[in-house]
PDB file of C-alpha atoms in Angstrom:
ATOM      1  CA  MET A   9     -52.583 -48.183 -75.769  1.00 53.00           C
ATOM      2  CA  ALA A  10     -55.111 -47.336 -78.036  1.00 57.00           C
ATOM      3  CA  LEU A  11     -55.480 -43.877 -79.385  1.00 60.00           C
ATOM      4  CA  ARG A  12     -58.727 -42.422 -78.877  1.00 65.00           C
ATOM      5  CA  GLN A  13     -60.006 -39.881 -81.224  1.00 68.00           C
ATOM      6  CA  TYR A  14     -62.419 -37.355 -80.069  1.00 64.00           C
ATOM      7  CA  GLN A  15     -65.069 -36.038 -82.306  1.00 66.00           C
ATOM      8  CA  GLN A  16     -66.378 -32.658 -81.843  1.00 67.00           C
ATOM      9  CA  GLN A  17     -69.996 -32.688 -81.456  1.00 67.00           C
ATOM     10  CA  PRO A  18     -71.828 -29.861 -82.978  1.00 66.00           C
ATOM     11  CA  GLN A  19     -72.881 -27.333 -80.459  1.00 67.00           C
ATOM     12  CA  PRO A  20     -76.390 -26.144 -80.468  1.00 62.00           C
ATOM     13  CA  GLN A  21     -76.622 -22.862 -82.311  1.00 67.00           C
ATOM     14  CA  GLN A  22     -77.628 -19.935 -80.189  1.00 64.00           C
ATOM     15  CA  PRO A  23     -79.783 -17.411 -81.703  1.00 60.00           C
ATOM     16  CA  ALA A  24     -77.834 -14.282 -82.927  1.00 62.00           C
ATOM     17  CA  VAL A  25     -78.277 -11.679 -80.256  1.00 58.00           C
ATOM     18  CA  PRO A  26     -76.793  -8.355 -81.110  1.00 63.00           C
ATOM     19  CA  HIS A  27     -74.025  -7.343 -78.867  1.00 67.00           C
ATOM     20  CA  THR A  28     -75.284  -4.617 -76.559  1.00 72.00           C
ATOM     21  CA  TYR A  29     -73.040  -2.339 -74.548  1.00 72.00           C
ATOM     22  CA  PRO A  30     -74.191  -1.416 -71.117  1.00 72.00           C
ATOM     23  CA  THR A  31     -75.708   2.003 -70.982  1.00 74.00           C
ATOM     24  CA  PRO A  32     -73.516   4.477 -69.261  1.00 72.00           C
ATOM     25  CA  VAL A  33     -74.813   5.292 -65.806  1.00 71.00           C
ATOM     26  CA  LYS A  34     -75.122   9.009 -65.345  1.00 71.00           C
ATOM     27  CA  ARG A  35     -73.337   9.904 -62.166  1.00 71.00           C
ATOM     28  CA  LYS A  36     -74.662  12.694 -60.069  1.00 70.00           C
ATOM     29  CA  GLN A  37     -72.221  15.651 -60.085  1.00 71.00           C
ATOM     30  CA  ILE A  38     -70.680  16.250 -56.712  1.00 83.00           C
ATOM     31  CA  ILE A  39     -70.553  19.981 -57.243  1.00 81.00           C
ATOM     32  CA  SER A  40     -73.591  21.505 -58.963  1.00 87.00           C
ATOM     33  CA  LYS A  41     -73.396  24.483 -61.381  1.00 88.00           C
ATOM     34  CA  GLY A  42     -74.974  26.795 -58.783  1.00 91.00           C
ATOM     35  CA  GLU A  43     -72.315  25.829 -56.263  1.00 92.00           C
ATOM     36  CA  LYS A  44     -69.624  26.448 -58.802  1.00 93.00           C
ATOM     37  CA  PHE A  45     -71.112  29.853 -59.565  1.00 95.00           C
ATOM     38  CA  LEU A  46     -71.349  30.733 -55.842  1.00 96.00           C
ATOM     39  CA  PHE A  47     -67.684  29.609 -55.334  1.00 95.00           C
ATOM     40  CA  ALA A  48     -66.565  31.767 -58.268  1.00 96.00           C
ATOM     41  CA  ALA A  49     -68.547  34.718 -56.944  1.00 97.00           C
ATOM     42  CA  PHE A  50     -67.062  34.172 -53.509  1.00 97.00           C
ATOM     43  CA  VAL A  51     -63.480  34.077 -54.905  1.00 97.00           C
ATOM     44  CA  MET A  52     -64.113  37.198 -56.936  1.00 98.00           C
ATOM     45  CA  THR A  53     -65.570  39.079 -53.951  1.00 98.00           C
ATOM     46  CA  CYS A  54     -62.551  38.092 -51.752  1.00 98.00           C
ATOM     47  CA  ALA A  55     -60.208  39.287 -54.553  1.00 97.00           C
ATOM     48  CA  PHE A  56     -62.048  42.583 -54.821  1.00 98.00           C
ATOM     49  CA  LEU A  57     -62.019  43.106 -51.076  1.00 98.00           C
ATOM     50  CA  MET A  58     -58.310  42.377 -50.931  1.00 98.00           C
ATOM     51  CA  ILE A  59     -57.571  44.905 -53.680  1.00 98.00           C
ATOM     52  CA  PHE A  60     -59.837  47.382 -51.901  1.00 98.00           C
ATOM     53  CA  ILE A  61     -58.039  46.981 -48.625  1.00 98.00           C
ATOM     54  CA  VAL A  62     -54.529  47.247 -50.217  1.00 98.00           C
ATOM     55  CA  GLN A  63     -55.652  50.430 -52.001  1.00 98.00           C
ATOM     56  CA  THR A  64     -57.097  51.953 -48.848  1.00 97.00           C
ATOM     57  CA  GLN A  65     -53.881  51.110 -46.937  1.00 98.00           C
ATOM     58  CA  THR A  66     -51.809  52.762 -49.622  1.00 97.00           C
ATOM     59  CA  GLU A  67     -53.999  55.946 -49.481  1.00 97.00           C
ATOM     60  CA  ILE A  68     -53.718  55.903 -45.677  1.00 98.00           C
ATOM     61  CA  ARG A  69     -49.831  55.681 -45.960  1.00 97.00           C
ATOM     62  CA  ALA A  70     -49.781  58.551 -48.368  1.00 97.00           C
ATOM     63  CA  VAL A  71     -51.893  60.725 -46.106  1.00 97.00           C
ATOM     64  CA  ASP A  72     -49.677  59.759 -43.168  1.00 97.00           C
ATOM     65  CA  VAL A  73     -46.608  60.897 -45.092  1.00 97.00           C
ATOM     66  CA  GLN A  74     -48.303  64.201 -45.892  1.00 98.00           C
ATOM     67  CA  ILE A  75     -49.138  64.657 -42.183  1.00 98.00           C
ATOM     68  CA  GLN A  76     -45.538  64.049 -41.147  1.00 97.00           C
ATOM     69  CA  GLN A  77     -44.271  66.587 -43.763  1.00 97.00           C
ATOM     70  CA  MET A  78     -46.823  69.161 -42.458  1.00 98.00           C
ATOM     71  CA  GLU A  79     -45.725  68.487 -38.858  1.00 97.00           C
ATOM     72  CA  GLN A  80     -42.127  69.100 -39.907  1.00 97.00           C
ATOM     73  CA  GLN A  81     -43.037  72.402 -41.554  1.00 98.00           C
ATOM     74  CA  ILE A  82     -44.983  73.369 -38.365  1.00 98.00           C
ATOM     75  CA  ASP A  83     -41.944  72.600 -36.263  1.00 97.00           C
ATOM     76  CA  THR A  84     -39.735  74.642 -38.623  1.00 97.00           C
ATOM     77  CA  VAL A  85     -42.011  77.628 -38.494  1.00 98.00           C
ATOM     78  CA  LYS A  86     -42.313  77.387 -34.715  1.00 97.00           C
ATOM     79  CA  ARG A  87     -38.553  77.503 -34.327  1.00 97.00           C
ATOM     80  CA  GLU A  88     -38.330  80.468 -36.680  1.00 97.00           C
ATOM     81  CA  ASN A  89     -41.069  82.276 -34.739  1.00 97.00           C
ATOM     82  CA  THR A  90     -39.183  81.618 -31.432  1.00 96.00           C
ATOM     83  CA  ASP A  91     -35.903  82.866 -32.919  1.00 96.00           C
ATOM     84  CA  LEU A  92     -37.690  86.006 -34.230  1.00 97.00           C
ATOM     85  CA  GLU A  93     -39.363  86.634 -30.777  1.00 95.00           C
ATOM     86  CA  ILE A  94     -35.844  86.415 -29.179  1.00 94.00           C
ATOM     87  CA  GLN A  95     -34.524  89.007 -31.746  1.00 94.00           C
ATOM     88  CA  VAL A  96     -37.517  91.274 -31.096  1.00 92.00           C
ATOM     89  CA  ALA A  97     -36.813  90.990 -27.325  1.00 90.00           C
ATOM     90  CA  GLU A  98     -33.063  91.821 -27.806  1.00 89.00           C
ATOM     91  CA  LEU A  99     -33.655  94.679 -30.294  1.00 89.00           C
ATOM     92  CA  SER A 100     -36.410  96.277 -28.176  1.00 87.00           C
ATOM     93  CA  SER A 101     -34.409  96.353 -24.927  1.00 88.00           C
ATOM     94  CA  TYR A 102     -34.146  99.748 -23.138  1.00 85.00           C
ATOM     95  CA  GLU A 103     -30.359  99.843 -23.402  1.00 89.00           C
ATOM     96  CA  ARG A 104     -30.257  99.278 -27.158  1.00 90.00           C
ATOM     97  CA  ILE A 105     -32.956 101.927 -27.764  1.00 87.00           C
ATOM     98  CA  TRP A 106     -30.924 104.405 -25.618  1.00 86.00           C
ATOM     99  CA  LEU A 107     -27.706 103.668 -27.553  1.00 89.00           C
ATOM    100  CA  LYS A 108     -29.434 104.168 -30.926  1.00 89.00           C
ATOM    101  CA  ALA A 109     -30.970 107.418 -29.639  1.00 89.00           C
ATOM    102  CA  LYS A 110     -27.478 108.730 -28.615  1.00 88.00           C
ATOM    103  CA  GLU A 111     -26.026 107.710 -32.003  1.00 90.00           C
ATOM    104  CA  LEU A 112     -28.776 109.640 -33.770  1.00 90.00           C
ATOM    105  CA  GLY A 113     -28.049 112.686 -31.526  1.00 88.00           C
ATOM    106  CA  LEU A 114     -31.180 112.454 -29.397  1.00 85.00           C
ATOM    107  CA  THR A 115     -31.198 113.620 -25.721  1.00 83.00           C
ATOM    108  CA  LEU A 116     -33.616 112.991 -22.973  1.00 80.00           C
ATOM    109  CA  ASN A 117     -35.589 116.001 -21.898  1.00 79.00           C
ATOM    110  CA  GLU A 118     -37.035 115.272 -18.381  1.00 78.00           C
ATOM    111  CA  LYS A 119     -39.689 117.901 -18.830  1.00 80.00           C
ATOM    112  CA  ASN A 120     -41.018 116.266 -21.921  1.00 80.00           C
ATOM    113  CA  VAL A 121     -41.402 112.774 -20.476  1.00 77.00           C
ATOM    114  CA  LYS A 122     -44.988 111.424 -19.857  1.00 79.00           C
ATOM    115  CA  VAL A 123     -45.556 108.314 -17.764  1.00 77.00           C
ATOM    116  CA  VAL A 124     -48.162 105.934 -19.127  1.00 81.00           C
ATOM    117  CA  SER A 125     -49.424 103.186 -16.857  1.00 79.00           C
ATOM    118  CA  GLY A 126     -49.239  99.753 -18.468  1.00 71.00           C
ATOM    119  CA  GLU A 127     -52.292  97.647 -18.277  1.00 62.00           C
TER     120      GLU A 127
END
């Protein structure tokens, strides 16, 4: 077997071309700046409305508590008034007045009694 030797043949010289990188392709943004601004404004508006609703509900709850306290005070005063009306009725009964008059030494003079019609 004969050994063959290969010779390299000179390759033709290519002109020196500067290596150029491909220019980056500008991609179109999916979300524009205006849309981002609108989204941020929407989120802030929603947050503001949520805070406003919570504040309003808190104020409503506070007023509701005040109303309940006032109703309790009204009920208490009504009960006191009813008790006082009962006491007035008991203390102004004819029998009690007659007993107090006797204790004080007063007597009934039939000639001095005047009848007044009640209207």
